CSV table of C-alpha atoms in Angstrom, one decimal:
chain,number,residue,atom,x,y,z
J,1,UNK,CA,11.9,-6.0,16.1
J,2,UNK,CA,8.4,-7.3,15.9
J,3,UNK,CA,7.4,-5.9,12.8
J,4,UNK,CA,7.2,-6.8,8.8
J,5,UNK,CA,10.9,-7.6,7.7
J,6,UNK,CA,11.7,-7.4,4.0
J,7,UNK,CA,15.0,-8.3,2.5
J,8,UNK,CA,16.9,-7.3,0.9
J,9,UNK,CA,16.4,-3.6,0.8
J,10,UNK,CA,17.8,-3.3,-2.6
J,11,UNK,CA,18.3,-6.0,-5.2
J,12,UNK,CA,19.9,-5.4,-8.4
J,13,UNK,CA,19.4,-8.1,-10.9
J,14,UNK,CA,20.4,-8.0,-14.8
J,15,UNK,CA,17.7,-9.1,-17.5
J,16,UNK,CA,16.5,-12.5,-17.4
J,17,UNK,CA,18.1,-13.5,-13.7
J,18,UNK,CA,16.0,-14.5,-11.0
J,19,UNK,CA,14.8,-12.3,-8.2
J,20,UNK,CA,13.5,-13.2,-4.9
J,21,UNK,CA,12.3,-11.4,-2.3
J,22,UNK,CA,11.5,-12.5,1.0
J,23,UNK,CA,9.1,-11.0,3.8
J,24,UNK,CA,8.8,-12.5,7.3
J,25,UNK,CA,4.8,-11.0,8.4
J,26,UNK,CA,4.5,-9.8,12.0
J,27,UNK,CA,4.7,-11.8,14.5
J,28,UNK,CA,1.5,-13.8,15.0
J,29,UNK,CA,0.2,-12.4,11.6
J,30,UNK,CA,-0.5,-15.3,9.1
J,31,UNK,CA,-1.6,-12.7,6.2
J,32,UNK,CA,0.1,-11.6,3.6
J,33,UNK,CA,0.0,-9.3,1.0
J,34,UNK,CA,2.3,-8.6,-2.0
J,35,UNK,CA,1.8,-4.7,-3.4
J,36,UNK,CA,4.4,-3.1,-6.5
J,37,UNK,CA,5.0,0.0,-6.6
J,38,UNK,CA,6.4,1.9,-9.9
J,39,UNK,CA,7.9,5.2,-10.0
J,40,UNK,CA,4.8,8.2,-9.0
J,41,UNK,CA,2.5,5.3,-9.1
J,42,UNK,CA,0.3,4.0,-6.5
J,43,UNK,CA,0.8,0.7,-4.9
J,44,UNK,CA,-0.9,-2.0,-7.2
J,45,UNK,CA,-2.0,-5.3,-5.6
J,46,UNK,CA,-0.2,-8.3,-6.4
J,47,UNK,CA,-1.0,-11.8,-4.3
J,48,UNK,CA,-2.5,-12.7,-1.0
J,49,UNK,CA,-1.6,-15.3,1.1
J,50,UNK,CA,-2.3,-16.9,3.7
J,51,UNK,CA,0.2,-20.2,5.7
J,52,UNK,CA,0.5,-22.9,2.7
J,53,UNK,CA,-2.6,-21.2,0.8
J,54,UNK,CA,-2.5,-18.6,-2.3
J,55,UNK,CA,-6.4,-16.8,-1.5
J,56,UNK,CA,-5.9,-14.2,-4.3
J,57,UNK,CA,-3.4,-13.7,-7.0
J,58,UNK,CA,-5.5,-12.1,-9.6
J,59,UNK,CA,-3.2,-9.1,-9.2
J,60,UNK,CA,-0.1,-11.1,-10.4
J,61,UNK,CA,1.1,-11.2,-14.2
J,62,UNK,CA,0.4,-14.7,-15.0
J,63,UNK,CA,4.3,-15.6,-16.4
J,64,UNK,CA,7.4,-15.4,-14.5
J,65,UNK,CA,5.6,-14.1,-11.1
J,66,UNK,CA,4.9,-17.0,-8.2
J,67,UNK,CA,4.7,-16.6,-4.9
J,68,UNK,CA,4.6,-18.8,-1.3
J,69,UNK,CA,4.0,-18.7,1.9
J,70,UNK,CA,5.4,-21.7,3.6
J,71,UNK,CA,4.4,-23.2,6.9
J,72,UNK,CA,7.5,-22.4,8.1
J,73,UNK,CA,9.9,-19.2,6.8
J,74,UNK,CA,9.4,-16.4,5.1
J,75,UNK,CA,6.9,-15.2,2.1
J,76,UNK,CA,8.6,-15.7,-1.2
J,77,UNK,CA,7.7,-13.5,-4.3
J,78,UNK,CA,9.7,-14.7,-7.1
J,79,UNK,CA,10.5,-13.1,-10.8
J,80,UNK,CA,11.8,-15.0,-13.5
J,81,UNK,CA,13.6,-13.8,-16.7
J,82,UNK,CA,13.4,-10.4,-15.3
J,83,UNK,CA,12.9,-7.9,-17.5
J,84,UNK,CA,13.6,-3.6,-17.3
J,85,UNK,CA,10.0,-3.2,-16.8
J,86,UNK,CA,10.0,-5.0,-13.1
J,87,UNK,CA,12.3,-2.3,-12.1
J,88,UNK,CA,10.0,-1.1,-8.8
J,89,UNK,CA,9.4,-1.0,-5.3
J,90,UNK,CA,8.2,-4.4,-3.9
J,91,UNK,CA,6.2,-3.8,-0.4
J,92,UNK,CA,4.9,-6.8,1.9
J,93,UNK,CA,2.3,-5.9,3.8
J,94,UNK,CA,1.0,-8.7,6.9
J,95,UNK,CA,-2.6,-8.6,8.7
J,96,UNK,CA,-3.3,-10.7,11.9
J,97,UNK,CA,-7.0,-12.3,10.3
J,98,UNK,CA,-9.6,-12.7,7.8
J,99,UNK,CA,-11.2,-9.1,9.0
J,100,UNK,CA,-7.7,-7.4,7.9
J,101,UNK,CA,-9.0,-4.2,8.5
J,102,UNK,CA,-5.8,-2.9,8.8
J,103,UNK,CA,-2.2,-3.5,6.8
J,104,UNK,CA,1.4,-3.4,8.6
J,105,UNK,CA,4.1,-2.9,6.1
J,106,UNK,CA,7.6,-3.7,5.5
J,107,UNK,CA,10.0,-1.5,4.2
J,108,UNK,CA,10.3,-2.9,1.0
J,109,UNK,CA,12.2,-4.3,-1.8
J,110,UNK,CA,14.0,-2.0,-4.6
J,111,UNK,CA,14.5,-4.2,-7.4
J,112,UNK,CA,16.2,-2.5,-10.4
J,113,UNK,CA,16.7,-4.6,-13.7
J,114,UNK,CA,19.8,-3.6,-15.5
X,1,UNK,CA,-12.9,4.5,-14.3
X,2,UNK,CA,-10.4,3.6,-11.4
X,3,UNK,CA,-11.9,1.9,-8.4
X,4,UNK,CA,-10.0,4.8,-6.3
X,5,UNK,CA,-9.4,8.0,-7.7
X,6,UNK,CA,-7.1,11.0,-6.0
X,7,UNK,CA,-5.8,14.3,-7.2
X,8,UNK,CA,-2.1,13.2,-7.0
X,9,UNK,CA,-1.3,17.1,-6.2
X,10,UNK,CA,1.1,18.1,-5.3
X,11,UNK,CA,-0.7,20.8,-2.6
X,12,UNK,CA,1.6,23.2,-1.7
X,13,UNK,CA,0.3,24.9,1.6
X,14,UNK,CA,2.3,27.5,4.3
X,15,UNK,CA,3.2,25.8,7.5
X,16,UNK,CA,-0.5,26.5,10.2
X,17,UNK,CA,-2.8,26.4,7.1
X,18,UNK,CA,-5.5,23.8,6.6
X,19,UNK,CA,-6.1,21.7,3.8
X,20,UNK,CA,-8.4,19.0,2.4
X,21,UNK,CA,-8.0,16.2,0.4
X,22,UNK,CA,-11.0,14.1,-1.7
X,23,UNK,CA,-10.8,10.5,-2.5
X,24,UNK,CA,-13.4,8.9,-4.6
X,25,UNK,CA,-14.5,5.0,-5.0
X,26,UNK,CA,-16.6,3.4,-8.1
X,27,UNK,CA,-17.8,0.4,-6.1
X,28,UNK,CA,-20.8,1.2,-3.8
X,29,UNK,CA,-20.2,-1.8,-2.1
X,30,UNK,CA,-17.3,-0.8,-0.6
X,31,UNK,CA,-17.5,-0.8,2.9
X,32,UNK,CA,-13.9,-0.4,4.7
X,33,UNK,CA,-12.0,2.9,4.5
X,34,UNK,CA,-8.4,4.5,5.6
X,35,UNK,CA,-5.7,7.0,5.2
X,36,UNK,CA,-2.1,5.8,5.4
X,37,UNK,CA,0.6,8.1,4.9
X,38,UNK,CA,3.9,7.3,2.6
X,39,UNK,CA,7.1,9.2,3.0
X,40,UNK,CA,9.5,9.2,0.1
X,41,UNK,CA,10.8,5.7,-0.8
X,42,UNK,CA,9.3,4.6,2.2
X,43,UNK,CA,6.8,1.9,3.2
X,44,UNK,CA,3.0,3.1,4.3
X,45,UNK,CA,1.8,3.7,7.8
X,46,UNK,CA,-1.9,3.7,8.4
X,47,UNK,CA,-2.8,7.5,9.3
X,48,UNK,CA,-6.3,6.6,10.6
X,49,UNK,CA,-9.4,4.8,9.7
X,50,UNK,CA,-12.7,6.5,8.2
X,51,UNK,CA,-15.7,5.5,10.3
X,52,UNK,CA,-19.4,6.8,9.0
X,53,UNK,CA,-19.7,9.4,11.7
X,54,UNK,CA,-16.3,11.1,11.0
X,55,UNK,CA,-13.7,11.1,13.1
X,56,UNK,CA,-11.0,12.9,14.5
X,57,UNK,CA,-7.3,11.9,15.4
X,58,UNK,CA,-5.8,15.1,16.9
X,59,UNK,CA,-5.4,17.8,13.8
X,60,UNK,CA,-6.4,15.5,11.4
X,61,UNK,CA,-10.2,14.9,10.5
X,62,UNK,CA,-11.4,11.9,8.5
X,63,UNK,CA,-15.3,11.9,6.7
X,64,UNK,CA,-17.0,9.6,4.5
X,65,UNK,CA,-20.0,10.8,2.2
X,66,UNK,CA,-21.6,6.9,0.9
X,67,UNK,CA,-23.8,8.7,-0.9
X,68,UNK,CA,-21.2,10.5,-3.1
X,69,UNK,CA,-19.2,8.0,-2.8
X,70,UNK,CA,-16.3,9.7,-1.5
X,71,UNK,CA,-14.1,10.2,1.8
X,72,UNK,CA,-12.2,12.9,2.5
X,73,UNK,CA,-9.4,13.9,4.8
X,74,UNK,CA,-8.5,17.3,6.6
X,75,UNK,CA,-5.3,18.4,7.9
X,76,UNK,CA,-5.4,21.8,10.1
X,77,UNK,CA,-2.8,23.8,11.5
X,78,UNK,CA,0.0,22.1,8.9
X,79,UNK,CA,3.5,21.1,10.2
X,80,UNK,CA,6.8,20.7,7.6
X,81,UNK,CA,6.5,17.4,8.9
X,82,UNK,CA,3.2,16.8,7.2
X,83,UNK,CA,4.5,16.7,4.2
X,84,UNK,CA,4.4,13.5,2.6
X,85,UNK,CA,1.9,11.4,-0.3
X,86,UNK,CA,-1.5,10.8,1.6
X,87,UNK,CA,-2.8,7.6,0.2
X,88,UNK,CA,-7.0,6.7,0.3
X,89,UNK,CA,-7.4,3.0,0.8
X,90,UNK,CA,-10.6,1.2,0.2
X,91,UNK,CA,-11.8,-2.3,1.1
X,92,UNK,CA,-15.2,-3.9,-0.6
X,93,UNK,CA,-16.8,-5.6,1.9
X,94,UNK,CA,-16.1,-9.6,1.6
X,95,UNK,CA,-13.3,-8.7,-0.1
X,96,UNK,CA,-9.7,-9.5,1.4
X,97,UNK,CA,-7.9,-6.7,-0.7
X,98,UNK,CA,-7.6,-3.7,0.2
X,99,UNK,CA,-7.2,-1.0,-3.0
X,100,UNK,CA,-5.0,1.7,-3.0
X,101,UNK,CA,-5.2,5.1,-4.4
X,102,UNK,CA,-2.4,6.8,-6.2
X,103,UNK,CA,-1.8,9.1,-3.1
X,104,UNK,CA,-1.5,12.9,-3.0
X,105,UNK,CA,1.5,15.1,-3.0
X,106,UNK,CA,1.5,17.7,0.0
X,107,UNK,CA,3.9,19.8,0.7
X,108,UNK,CA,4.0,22.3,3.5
X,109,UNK,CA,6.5,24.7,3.2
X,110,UNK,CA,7.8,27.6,6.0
């Protein structure tokens, strides 16, 4: 399967656990993009990488969020001390260059705080 | 006011009947637009692009008005399978992020 892999599909975490969620881009895409998505909401940008570089994370609550995109492995988003309210759909999204003009999804992350 | 607004619906049409969706931007500098389409709990799949001509992908029509600030997209002859959130997607040129609309709700119906 060539395209944007997410995992896990479903995380369950209780309040103030850690949470990571991984996303492997598209083959030969070294762009990626971190979207949430909260219930009848529309998907809110979070942090854009590129290999080894953070380009744009203006979109990304400044405490307990980080995320990486290693030269080699996967994206990591990572939460902190989760709280209720992070309860949401995390989607990766991967792009092939700086033009971008077009996202490819993954099928995302359900993360529900308990 | 949002940098990308749409009616989030939903628009309850009869299966073969055509129907139109607006999407307006705030930023006059924006220079890249699309439609993708999200299913239910699913990720989103780029519909089509909006070009400045218009443009047509089989029964679905895209248009952009720059001076209204505003693109639109038309769906004729519905299908159940239509039914989904439509969701307006807006890049400012230079910029590397795409913004998202909220989406709107269709629902065709036999």
């Amino acid at each position: 399967n060539a395209g944007v892999m997410q995992n896990p599909r479903h995380l369950v975490r209780r309040r103030g656990q850690e949470a990571r969620l991984r996303c492997s881009p598209m083959k030969g895409h070294s762009h990626v993009y971190w979207y949430r998505q909260l219930p009848e909401e529309g998907l809110k940008f979070m942090v854009y990488l590129q290999k080894e570089n953070i380009i744009d994370e203006s979109g990304m609550p400044k405490e307990r969020f980080s995320a990486e995109f290693p030269k080699e492995g996967p994206s990591i988003l990572r939460i902190q001390q989760v709280v209720r309210g992070d309860s949401a759909a995390y989607f990766c999204a991967s792009a092939p260059g700086t033009t971008n003009e077009k996202l490819f999804f993954g099928s995302g992350t359900q993360l529900s705080v308990l | 006011r949002k940098e990308v607004e749409q009616d989030p619906g939903p628009f309850n049409v009869p299966e073969g009947a055509t129907v139109a969706f607006n999407c307006t931007y705030s930023n006059s500098a924006s220079q890249s637009f699309f439609w993708y389409r999200q299913d239910c709990r699913k990720e989103p799949k780029l519909l089509m692009s909006v070009y400045s001509s218009g443009n047509e992908d089989g029964r679905f029509t895209a248009q952009l008005n720059r001076a209204s600030q505003y693109i639109s997209l038309l769906i004729r002859d519905s299908k159940l399978s239509d039914s989904a959130t439509y969701l307006c997607v807006v890049k400012i040129g230079g910029s590397y992020i795409p913004t998202f609309g909220r989406g709107t709700s269709l629902i065709v119906h036999p």
